[in-house]
Each structure stands twice: as C-alpha cells, then as structure tokens.
Short mmCIF file of C-alpha atoms in Angstrom, two decimals:
data_model
loop_
_atom_site.label_atom_id
_atom_site.label_comp_id
_atom_site.label_asym_id
_atom_site.label_seq_id
_atom_site.Cartn_x
_atom_site.Cartn_y
_atom_site.Cartn_z
CA MET A 1137 -4.36 26.07 71.16
CA ILE A 1138 -4.32 28.99 68.89
CA ARG A 1139 -5.90 32.16 69.92
CA GLY A 1140 -7.41 35.16 67.94
CA LYS A 1141 -10.18 35.68 65.59
CA GLN A 1142 -10.21 34.53 61.88
CA GLY A 1143 -7.48 35.76 60.02
CA VAL A 1144 -4.57 36.18 62.50
CA ARG A 1145 -3.99 33.51 64.94
CA PHE A 1146 -1.61 33.71 67.94
CA SER A 1147 -0.34 30.48 69.46
CA GLU A 1148 -0.61 29.97 73.21
CA SER A 1149 3.26 30.11 73.52
CA ALA A 1150 3.36 33.39 71.68
CA ALA A 1151 0.32 34.80 73.74
CA ALA A 1152 2.21 33.87 77.12
CA ASN A 1153 5.91 34.62 76.17
CA HIS A 1154 4.99 37.79 74.21
CA ALA A 1155 1.89 39.04 76.15
CA ALA A 1156 2.60 42.56 75.97
CA LEU A 1157 2.74 42.84 72.27
CA THR A 1158 0.34 40.01 71.36
CA GLN A 1159 -2.34 41.67 73.29
CA ARG A 1160 -1.75 45.07 71.56
CA ALA A 1161 -1.80 43.29 68.28
CA MET A 1162 -5.13 41.19 69.01
CA ALA A 1163 -6.70 44.38 69.88
CA VAL A 1164 -6.18 45.45 66.11
CA THR A 1165 -6.11 42.33 64.05
CA GLY A 1166 -9.41 41.35 66.12
CA SER A 1167 -11.40 44.35 64.33
CA PHE A 1168 -11.27 42.62 60.93
CA GLY A 1169 -10.60 39.27 59.63
CA ALA A 1170 -8.03 38.22 56.98
CA LYS A 1171 -8.57 36.63 53.62
CA ASP A 1172 -5.93 33.80 54.37
CA PRO A 1173 -5.09 32.73 57.87
CA VAL A 1174 -1.88 34.09 59.29
CA PHE A 1175 -0.06 32.32 62.17
CA VAL A 1176 2.01 34.26 64.91
CA GLY A 1177 4.15 31.82 67.04
CA ASP A 1178 7.01 32.04 69.59
CA GLY A 1179 10.56 31.92 68.10
CA GLN A 1180 11.01 28.43 70.13
CA GLU A 1181 8.27 26.64 68.46
CA PHE A 1182 8.33 24.53 65.33
CA ALA A 1183 7.14 25.69 61.96
CA ALA A 1184 3.60 26.94 61.60
CA PRO A 1185 0.73 24.36 60.73
CA GLY A 1186 0.51 23.61 57.09
CA HIS A 1187 -2.74 25.53 56.41
CA PHE A 1188 -1.06 28.94 57.28
CA THR A 1189 0.25 30.84 54.07
CA ARG A 1190 1.88 33.34 56.24
CA SER A 1191 3.54 33.29 59.68
CA VAL A 1192 5.46 35.53 61.97
CA SER A 1193 7.99 33.94 64.53
CA LEU A 1194 8.35 36.60 67.77
CA ALA A 1195 11.64 36.52 69.58
CA ARG A 1196 13.15 38.96 71.94
CA GLY A 1197 16.75 40.55 71.68
CA SER A 1198 18.90 43.29 72.07
CA VAL A 1199 18.59 44.41 68.41
CA ASN A 1200 15.37 44.86 66.56
CA ALA A 1201 15.38 42.91 63.33
CA ILE A 1202 12.95 41.47 60.85
CA VAL A 1203 14.21 38.46 58.79
CA ARG A 1204 12.24 37.13 55.79
CA SER A 1205 12.83 33.33 55.08
CA HIS A 1206 11.46 31.24 52.34
CA GLY A 1207 7.92 32.34 50.95
CA ASP A 1208 5.91 34.57 53.57
CA ARG A 1209 7.73 33.67 56.59
CA PHE A 1210 8.95 36.08 58.87
CA GLU A 1211 11.23 36.30 62.22
CA LEU A 1212 10.77 39.26 64.20
CA THR A 1213 13.11 40.06 66.89
CA TYR A 1214 12.62 43.13 69.29
CA ASN A 1215 13.60 44.75 72.50
CA ASP A 1216 10.71 46.76 73.21
CA ALA A 1217 7.33 45.13 73.30
CA MET A 1218 5.63 48.64 74.10
CA SER A 1219 7.17 50.57 71.33
CA GLU A 1220 5.21 51.95 68.48
CA ALA A 1221 7.66 50.42 65.87
CA THR A 1222 7.49 46.85 67.26
CA LEU A 1223 3.58 46.97 66.84
CA ALA A 1224 4.00 48.26 63.46
CA ALA A 1225 6.55 45.77 62.46
CA LEU A 1226 4.21 42.99 63.27
CA LEU A 1227 1.13 44.38 61.91
CA ALA A 1228 3.02 44.70 58.45
CA CYS A 1229 4.63 41.31 58.74
CA ALA A 1230 0.91 39.91 59.55
CA ALA A 1231 -0.54 41.49 56.45
CA PRO A 1232 -0.72 39.61 53.38
CA ALA A 1233 0.46 41.52 50.33
CA GLY A 1234 -2.13 43.79 48.99
CA SER A 1235 -4.34 43.73 52.01
CA PRO A 1236 -5.10 47.00 54.06
CA VAL A 1237 -2.50 47.84 56.81
CA ALA A 1238 -4.08 49.95 59.78
CA ALA A 1239 -3.98 50.72 63.21
CA ASP A 1240 -5.78 54.09 63.54
CA PRO A 1241 -9.40 53.26 65.36
CA GLU A 1242 -11.31 55.13 62.58
CA SER A 1243 -9.51 53.11 59.93
CA LEU A 1244 -10.27 49.80 61.69
CA SER A 1245 -13.80 50.87 61.98
CA ILE A 1246 -13.98 51.37 58.16
CA LEU A 1247 -12.40 47.96 57.70
CA ALA A 1248 -14.91 46.10 60.19
CA LEU A 1249 -17.86 47.95 58.54
CA SER A 1250 -16.44 46.97 54.90
CA GLU A 1251 -16.40 43.41 56.09
CA ARG A 1252 -19.99 43.47 56.77
CA ILE A 1253 -20.69 45.32 53.64
CA ALA A 1254 -18.88 42.52 51.73
CA ALA A 1255 -21.65 40.10 52.77
CA SER A 1256 -24.17 42.01 50.78
CA ASP A 1257 -24.20 42.80 47.33
CA ILE A 1258 -25.35 46.56 47.32
CA PRO A 1259 -23.42 48.94 45.62
CA VAL A 1260 -20.46 50.76 47.52
CA LEU A 1261 -19.29 54.36 46.86
CA ILE A 1262 -15.89 55.18 48.26
CA ASN A 1263 -14.81 58.88 48.73
CA GLY A 1264 -11.51 60.22 49.57
CA PRO A 1265 -8.43 62.07 48.43
CA THR A 1266 -5.91 60.68 45.77
CA GLY A 1267 -3.66 58.23 47.24
CA THR A 1268 -5.86 57.08 50.40
CA GLY A 1269 -6.19 53.36 49.35
CA LYS A 1270 -9.58 53.26 47.64
CA GLU A 1271 -8.51 50.47 45.48
CA VAL A 1272 -7.32 48.51 48.41
CA LEU A 1273 -10.42 48.96 50.37
CA SER A 1274 -12.46 47.78 47.22
CA ARG A 1275 -10.48 44.75 46.86
CA PHE A 1276 -10.71 44.09 50.59
CA ILE A 1277 -14.51 44.16 50.14
CA HIS A 1278 -14.07 41.75 47.21
CA ASP A 1279 -12.05 39.36 48.69
CA ARG A 1280 -14.31 39.01 51.68
CA SER A 1281 -17.58 38.56 49.56
CA ALA A 1282 -19.21 35.44 48.06
CA ARG A 1283 -17.74 36.66 44.68
CA LYS A 1284 -13.99 36.48 45.87
CA ASP A 1285 -13.23 33.47 43.31
CA LYS A 1286 -14.58 35.44 40.56
CA PRO A 1287 -12.85 38.42 38.79
CA PHE A 1288 -12.05 41.86 40.14
CA ILE A 1289 -11.35 44.24 37.63
CA ALA A 1290 -10.61 48.04 38.13
CA ILE A 1291 -10.71 50.71 35.69
CA ASN A 1292 -9.83 54.15 35.83
CA CYS A 1293 -12.32 56.15 33.97
CA ALA A 1294 -10.04 59.27 33.73
CA ALA A 1295 -7.28 57.21 32.24
CA MET A 1296 -9.32 56.08 29.20
CA PRO A 1297 -10.27 58.14 26.22
CA GLU A 1298 -13.65 59.44 26.39
CA THR A 1299 -14.38 57.92 22.66
CA MET A 1300 -13.38 54.54 23.84
CA LEU A 1301 -14.88 54.45 27.09
CA GLU A 1302 -18.18 53.06 26.15
CA ALA A 1303 -16.93 50.23 24.15
CA MET A 1304 -14.24 49.44 26.58
CA LEU A 1305 -16.96 49.21 29.44
CA PHE A 1306 -20.06 47.55 27.55
CA GLY A 1307 -17.96 45.75 24.64
CA HIS A 1308 -18.41 45.92 20.72
CA GLN A 1309 -19.11 43.81 18.04
CA LYS A 1310 -16.86 43.35 14.99
CA GLY A 1311 -16.95 46.04 12.62
CA SER A 1312 -19.34 48.57 14.69
CA PHE A 1313 -16.86 51.27 14.43
CA THR A 1314 -13.76 52.00 12.51
CA GLY A 1315 -10.98 50.01 13.77
CA ALA A 1316 -13.30 47.33 15.48
CA ASN A 1317 -11.37 44.38 13.50
CA ALA A 1318 -12.62 41.93 16.29
CA ALA A 1319 -15.20 41.74 18.93
CA SER A 1320 -14.81 42.56 22.55
CA GLU A 1321 -16.71 41.55 25.66
CA GLY A 1322 -15.99 44.77 27.46
CA PHE A 1323 -15.19 45.18 31.32
CA PHE A 1324 -18.69 44.59 32.48
CA ARG A 1325 -18.91 41.07 30.97
CA ALA A 1326 -15.29 40.26 31.73
CA ALA A 1327 -16.18 40.94 35.30
CA ASP A 1328 -19.46 38.80 35.17
CA GLY A 1329 -20.11 37.10 38.58
CA GLY A 1330 -17.31 39.27 40.04
CA THR A 1331 -16.66 42.84 41.11
CA LEU A 1332 -16.21 45.94 38.65
CA LEU A 1333 -14.17 48.93 40.35
CA LEU A 1334 -14.96 52.08 38.56
CA ASP A 1335 -12.03 54.53 39.87
CA GLU A 1336 -12.62 58.35 39.48
CA ILE A 1337 -16.00 57.90 38.30
CA ALA A 1338 -16.62 61.93 38.65
CA GLU A 1339 -14.57 61.80 35.29
CA MET A 1340 -17.11 59.67 33.35
CA PRO A 1341 -18.83 61.86 30.43
CA LEU A 1342 -22.48 62.76 31.26
CA SER A 1343 -23.57 60.95 28.34
CA LEU A 1344 -22.18 57.52 29.48
CA GLN A 1345 -23.33 57.99 33.03
CA ALA A 1346 -26.96 57.42 31.70
CA LYS A 1347 -25.73 54.16 30.01
CA LEU A 1348 -24.13 53.20 33.20
CA LEU A 1349 -27.23 53.98 35.22
CA ARG A 1350 -29.25 51.57 32.80
CA ALA A 1351 -26.70 48.88 33.34
CA LEU A 1352 -26.94 49.05 37.15
CA GLN A 1353 -30.72 49.22 37.18
CA GLU A 1354 -31.46 46.32 34.70
CA GLY A 1355 -28.18 44.19 35.07
CA GLU A 1356 -27.67 44.29 31.54
CA VAL A 1357 -25.30 45.86 28.78
CA THR A 1358 -25.70 46.28 25.13
CA PRO A 1359 -22.56 46.33 23.03
CA ILE A 1360 -21.80 48.67 20.37
CA GLY A 1361 -23.28 47.39 17.27
CA ALA A 1362 -25.57 44.94 19.03
CA THR A 1363 -29.28 44.90 19.01
CA GLN A 1364 -29.94 42.71 22.01
CA PRO A 1365 -29.03 43.49 25.57
CA VAL A 1366 -26.68 40.85 27.45
CA LYS A 1367 -27.44 39.84 31.06
CA VAL A 1368 -24.52 40.57 33.59
CA ASP A 1369 -24.12 39.86 37.35
CA VAL A 1370 -21.65 42.35 38.53
CA ARG A 1371 -21.27 44.13 41.80
CA VAL A 1372 -20.16 47.69 41.15
CA ILE A 1373 -17.94 49.68 43.45
CA ALA A 1374 -17.17 53.38 42.64
CA CYS A 1375 -14.59 55.64 43.80
CA ALA A 1376 -14.22 59.34 43.81
CA ASN A 1377 -11.74 61.98 44.93
CA ARG A 1378 -14.02 65.03 44.42
CA ASP A 1379 -17.44 65.85 46.49
CA LEU A 1380 -19.89 64.00 44.19
CA PRO A 1381 -22.96 65.98 45.87
CA LEU A 1382 -21.24 69.20 44.68
CA GLU A 1383 -20.73 67.74 41.30
CA VAL A 1384 -24.41 66.92 41.07
CA GLU A 1385 -25.43 70.42 42.04
CA GLU A 1386 -23.02 71.89 39.39
CA GLY A 1387 -24.65 69.81 36.78
CA ARG A 1388 -21.34 67.65 36.09
CA PHE A 1389 -22.77 64.38 37.62
CA ARG A 1390 -26.16 62.81 37.25
CA ALA A 1391 -28.22 62.79 40.41
CA ASP A 1392 -29.97 59.63 39.73
CA LEU A 1393 -26.57 58.00 39.04
CA TYR A 1394 -25.31 59.25 42.28
CA TYR A 1395 -28.21 57.83 44.31
CA ARG A 1396 -27.84 54.55 42.46
CA LEU A 1397 -24.25 54.26 43.61
CA ASN A 1398 -24.52 56.06 46.98
CA VAL A 1399 -26.36 52.69 48.53
CA PHE A 1400 -23.54 52.50 51.17
CA PRO A 1401 -21.06 55.38 51.21
CA LEU A 1402 -17.30 55.00 52.70
CA ALA A 1403 -15.22 57.89 53.49
CA LEU A 1404 -11.16 57.64 53.84
CA ARG A 1405 -9.65 60.34 55.57
CA PRO A 1406 -6.30 61.89 54.50
CA LEU A 1407 -3.17 60.20 55.90
CA ARG A 1408 -2.31 63.20 58.02
CA GLU A 1409 -5.65 62.65 60.01
CA ARG A 1410 -4.81 59.00 60.97
CA PRO A 1411 -1.38 59.15 62.22
CA ASP A 1412 -1.46 55.66 63.82
CA ASP A 1413 -1.79 54.20 60.42
CA ILE A 1414 1.62 55.75 59.32
CA ALA A 1415 4.12 53.51 61.20
CA PRO A 1416 2.43 49.85 60.08
CA LEU A 1417 2.06 51.23 56.41
CA ALA A 1418 5.82 52.41 56.42
CA PHE A 1419 6.97 49.05 57.59
CA ALA A 1420 4.69 47.38 54.88
CA MET A 1421 6.11 49.56 52.17
CA MET A 1422 9.44 48.30 53.30
CA LEU A 1423 8.58 44.69 53.05
CA ARG A 1424 7.11 45.28 49.78
CA HIS A 1425 10.15 46.78 48.36
CA VAL A 1426 13.09 45.07 49.93
CA PRO A 1427 14.05 42.40 47.43
CA ALA A 1428 13.68 38.65 48.80
CA GLY A 1429 17.04 37.46 50.31
CA HIS A 1430 18.00 40.89 51.30
CA ALA A 1431 18.09 42.38 55.08
CA VAL A 1432 15.10 44.49 56.07
CA PRO A 1433 16.05 47.55 57.79
CA TRP A 1434 14.39 48.65 60.91
CA LEU A 1435 12.57 51.84 61.17
CA GLY A 1436 14.01 53.88 64.10
CA GLU A 1437 11.82 56.09 66.43
CA PRO A 1438 13.61 59.21 65.44
CA ALA A 1439 12.51 58.65 61.79
CA LEU A 1440 9.07 57.51 62.78
CA ALA A 1441 8.81 60.93 64.62
CA MET A 1442 9.81 62.47 61.38
CA LEU A 1443 6.95 60.68 59.37
CA SER A 1444 4.55 61.39 61.98
CA THR A 1445 4.78 65.25 61.79
CA HIS A 1446 4.69 65.49 58.02
CA SER A 1447 1.45 66.77 56.32
CA TRP A 1448 1.40 63.87 53.75
CA PRO A 1449 -0.39 66.11 50.91
CA GLY A 1450 0.25 63.04 48.63
CA ASN A 1451 -1.16 60.54 51.34
CA VAL A 1452 -0.28 56.67 51.04
CA ARG A 1453 1.50 57.14 47.58
CA GLU A 1454 3.81 59.88 49.06
CA LEU A 1455 4.68 57.73 52.09
CA GLU A 1456 5.75 54.87 49.59
CA ASN A 1457 7.99 57.21 47.81
CA VAL A 1458 9.59 58.46 50.84
CA VAL A 1459 9.89 55.06 52.12
CA ARG A 1460 11.58 53.84 48.70
CA ARG A 1461 13.94 56.92 49.08
CA ALA A 1462 15.08 55.89 52.28
CA LEU A 1463 15.81 52.29 51.69
CA LEU A 1464 17.96 53.75 48.85
CA LEU A 1465 19.68 56.08 51.08
CA ALA A 1466 20.10 53.64 53.92
CA GLY A 1467 21.83 51.26 51.82
CA ASP A 1468 23.37 48.31 54.00
CA SER A 1469 22.40 49.95 57.26
CA THR A 1470 20.37 48.06 59.61
CA GLU A 1471 18.23 50.79 60.67
CA ILE A 1472 16.54 53.80 59.07
CA GLY A 1473 17.36 57.02 60.77
CA PRO A 1474 16.29 60.86 60.23
CA GLN A 1475 18.99 61.13 57.80
CA HIS A 1476 17.80 58.79 55.57
CA ILE A 1477 14.33 60.55 55.33
CA ALA A 1478 13.84 62.81 52.30
CA PHE A 1479 10.48 64.32 51.78
CA ASP A 1480 9.12 66.18 48.80
CA ARG A 1481 9.02 69.56 50.51
CA ALA A 1482 9.74 70.88 53.87
CA VAL A 1483 8.53 69.14 56.59
CA ARG A 1484 5.92 70.73 58.86
CA PRO A 1485 3.37 69.42 61.25
CA ALA A 1486 -0.18 68.88 59.61
CA GLY A 1487 -2.50 72.06 60.06
CA GLU A 1488 0.06 74.28 61.13
CA PRO A 1489 0.65 77.59 59.31
CA VAL A 1490 3.51 77.63 56.68
CA ALA A 1491 6.32 79.71 58.54
CA ALA A 1492 7.30 82.98 56.84
CA PRO A 1493 10.79 82.78 55.40
CA ALA A 1494 11.71 86.43 56.68
CA GLU A 1495 12.34 86.86 60.25
CA THR A 1496 9.92 88.63 62.39
CA ASN A 1497 10.84 90.96 65.17
CA LEU A 1498 8.71 90.49 68.38
CA GLY A 1499 9.45 93.14 71.20
CA GLY A 1500 12.67 93.81 69.72
CA GLY A 1501 14.06 90.29 69.38
CA ASN A 1502 15.11 88.36 66.07
CA ALA A 1503 13.29 85.14 66.60
CA LYS A 1504 11.86 83.31 63.62
CA LEU A 1505 8.14 82.94 63.23
CA SER A 1506 8.54 79.05 63.34
CA ASN A 1507 10.32 79.45 66.59
CA ILE A 1508 7.71 81.52 68.22
CA VAL A 1509 4.72 79.41 66.81
CA GLN A 1510 6.64 76.45 68.59
CA LEU A 1511 7.18 78.25 71.71
CA HIS A 1512 3.36 79.02 72.07
CA GLU A 1513 2.53 75.30 71.14
CA ALA A 1514 4.87 74.36 73.73
CA ARG A 1515 3.37 76.61 76.48
CA ALA A 1516 -0.15 75.26 75.52
CA ILE A 1517 0.86 71.62 75.86
CA LEU A 1518 3.09 72.05 79.16
CA ALA A 1519 0.30 73.96 80.70
CA THR A 1520 -2.12 71.26 79.88
CA LEU A 1521 0.19 68.78 80.99
CA GLU A 1522 0.55 70.24 84.31
CA ALA A 1523 -3.22 70.63 84.64
CA CYS A 1524 -3.71 67.08 83.99
CA GLY A 1525 -1.07 66.14 86.79
CA GLY A 1526 1.44 65.01 84.46
CA SER A 1527 -0.57 62.29 82.83
CA ARG A 1528 0.16 62.19 79.14
CA VAL A 1529 -2.86 60.28 78.31
CA ALA A 1530 -5.25 62.68 79.92
CA ALA A 1531 -3.18 65.69 78.42
CA ALA A 1532 -3.49 63.97 75.00
CA ARG A 1533 -7.27 63.35 75.30
CA GLN A 1534 -7.74 66.94 76.34
CA LEU A 1535 -5.57 68.31 73.57
CA GLY A 1536 -7.28 66.20 70.81
CA ILE A 1537 -4.11 64.52 69.50
CA SER A 1538 -2.63 60.94 70.09
CA GLU A 1539 -0.30 60.12 73.11
CA ARG A 1540 2.09 59.06 70.48
CA THR A 1541 1.97 62.70 68.86
CA LEU A 1542 2.19 64.34 72.35
CA ARG A 1543 5.42 62.14 73.21
CA TYR A 1544 6.94 63.22 69.86
CA ARG A 1545 6.03 66.87 70.48
CA LEU A 1546 7.82 66.78 74.12
CA ALA A 1547 10.70 65.35 72.40
CA SER A 1548 11.10 68.05 69.99
CA PHE A 1549 10.79 70.71 72.50
CA ARG A 1550 13.64 69.35 74.32
CA GLU A 1551 15.86 69.19 71.18
CA ALA A 1552 14.88 73.15 70.95
CA GLY A 1553 16.14 73.61 74.23
CA ILE A 1554 12.67 73.94 75.76
CA ALA A 1555 12.58 72.92 79.38
CA VAL A 1556 10.12 69.78 79.65
CA ALA A 1557 9.42 68.10 82.78
CA GLY A 1558 9.01 64.26 82.23
CA GLY A 1559 5.35 63.37 82.35
CA ARG A 1560 3.88 60.11 83.50
CA ARG A 1561 1.91 57.84 81.33
#
C-alpha cells in the first residue's frame, strides 16, 4: 500500500516508522504533483517498485547524512524528524532535476495554481525579480500540460541582437537578407505543438511587439522573405522582471500585447520574502553540484540560520553561488557550517536598515547603531513573547514572521549576550 497523491508516494512502512517526518512532507508534496513518480520508503524495505524513476530511503541515525547511490536513488539518514534541515533534505531528494523545490505556503499555492493553468492553453504572464525561478515555473507548466511531449523552447529577448530577433522568432527564407545563406524555420515553428517561453519580454522592440501580437491573435507567422503565412500551434508563456503596466503607461510596451499576454498573471516574490523555501533550495543546489559518487555534506542548523537572515538581493541565483562556495570551502567535511558560508556582501536581515559604519553615542555610551537596533528588536520580540505566554507560535503570528525566523532571532540574541527566557512551542 502506498500513500500520497500523484508524484511523491510514501510506502506504508515509511509512513508508520517515520510518521513525524512523512506527515510534514506530505503536507508540502501534496500541494502539487510531480512530472514523474517518486517513491519514499523505509530503509528496511527492498528497492522501490520498477515504475518509480526516483526514490528516497529513510533511516534514523545518530549522524545526519545523504547518500546518493546509482541513478536517482537516495538514502537519507536523520536524527531529528522535526528539524528544518531534515524536511528540507527530504524535499530536495524527492524533487526531480529541474523541477521546482518549495516549502513556503505562497510558493506552494503558486505551484498548485500553475498545475491547474497547465490543463488549459491560455497565455501566461509571469512577473518577478531576476533570479526568482520564472523559467523553472514555465517548464513546470509545460511538463504538466497536454504539450509535455512536444518542444519547450526558451528564448531571452534581451540576449539576442535586435536586428536578428525577428528572423530568429519567425524564421526567414534563403537569401531574404545579407548573410541568409540558408532558410531557418525560427523559434515559433520549432516550438510547434509545444511551448515557447519569451523571457524578459519587456526588452522586445516596439516594432516587433506588433508582429508578435499578430502571431498570437492569428496563430500564424510570416517568415522574412515569404509572402504567405505559416500556421503554428504554440502556447506562449511570457516572463518579465519589470512592471509591465508602468512600461505601458510610459509607452515602452504595447497595451494590446500586454492584455493579450496577461490572460493569467502569476507573480513570484523575492527569495527574502519566502524564507521557508531557502533550506529546501539550498539542499537541492547541493545535490545538483556534488558530483556523482561523492559524499553530500549536511547543511547544519547554524549555517541555515545564516542563510535565513540574508537579504538575497540576487535571489535564487545568489543562493546557488553561496552553496557552490560552501561546497568548495567545506572540502571533505561532512557538515557545512557558518565558517563555510560566504556572501557577496555583508549579511543583514531583510528589511533592516543598513547599520552606519560610524559609532553613534546614545546617552554618553559608545554602542554601535547595529547593536542598538538589535537591542530594540530584542525588546519588542521578548515583550510579544511574554504577552503570548511564552508561545513561539502565537508570538510569531503576532509579529508577522515565521516561527523558524523567531527561533533564529532568539538564538542570535543569546549569542549577543541578551537574556532570553526559553519559550514554549
């Protein structure tokens, strides 16, 4: 008997022997399906059934560890079923390469909505800062659509020369312009029957936007040098990291094309605004970059605490850089610690004002501004915790932060020498 919705399946043995962990994982993986089935079993079981392309074997032990055997087979040993790292490691191991990895409630709701959108053929406009995973979400939609066995072609409108963009999108005939020594079908016809991702669409020239609009409206393209249009069946997903309504107002983007693309808009938040995604993404990055046959180090709680308090101006791309540095610095270590975490710039909690480098006197003292900010933050958090009877869950809800963030804040206060009474869950 196997439990769980489509995608990730948990064996009865795993659900019984690892209940605390599998119940938490089911709450996440049950939000959306996976392209290919993934099996999660108990370490005492035999190999996963043959129709599963990826499997995770769970075991309890004194030392946390991830072992990758041949293919996409993982053995996850953990000592605390309730720790953030354990859940994150399981989610990363269970996520097929290239698929979204998420645990934040809003991210999960976006994936669940995207799965419903995939069942239709309507255009999708994904907006979000650079490095938030717009292409990954686009591929997620394609892989769950009826077009999944057809091409998925992603092009970056900002990366192609403006003079060549039309020919590369719609194709051209031989001899239609200087240097056209052979005919080309173009990306639209190459993606026929499948999905075409137009990334950074706000960078597309206005003159070409009109031709794109016609292609979307009529379902046909006219290659350069041709006199007759060619029918195409393509689903278009557009991505932008700019405010497109503002671009329309300022005349840099056509209003008619915007409304044609904006049938179903999706918005991805910056990584700093979805902290519950950080740990699973970090483990997934490690699995991606640790070579096959090499030991996968564990991300320790102190290192995760550092990651959770960074503002992540570069979003997921920056996180990947930090993880790759950590793997290099850790060498043969079995656990990644704070000493292995190196950011591009000084770490500060997201949204907190940058501390002035000069010291500021307050009442004749020589306290640094950063210490004063931390002390005021500590007083506010401890007062809320006391008002909630010591309940971290209630205090976090009232403060508008996650319980995990509150736990790390309390730990940082203790390290700074600020007296903190132990709260209860």
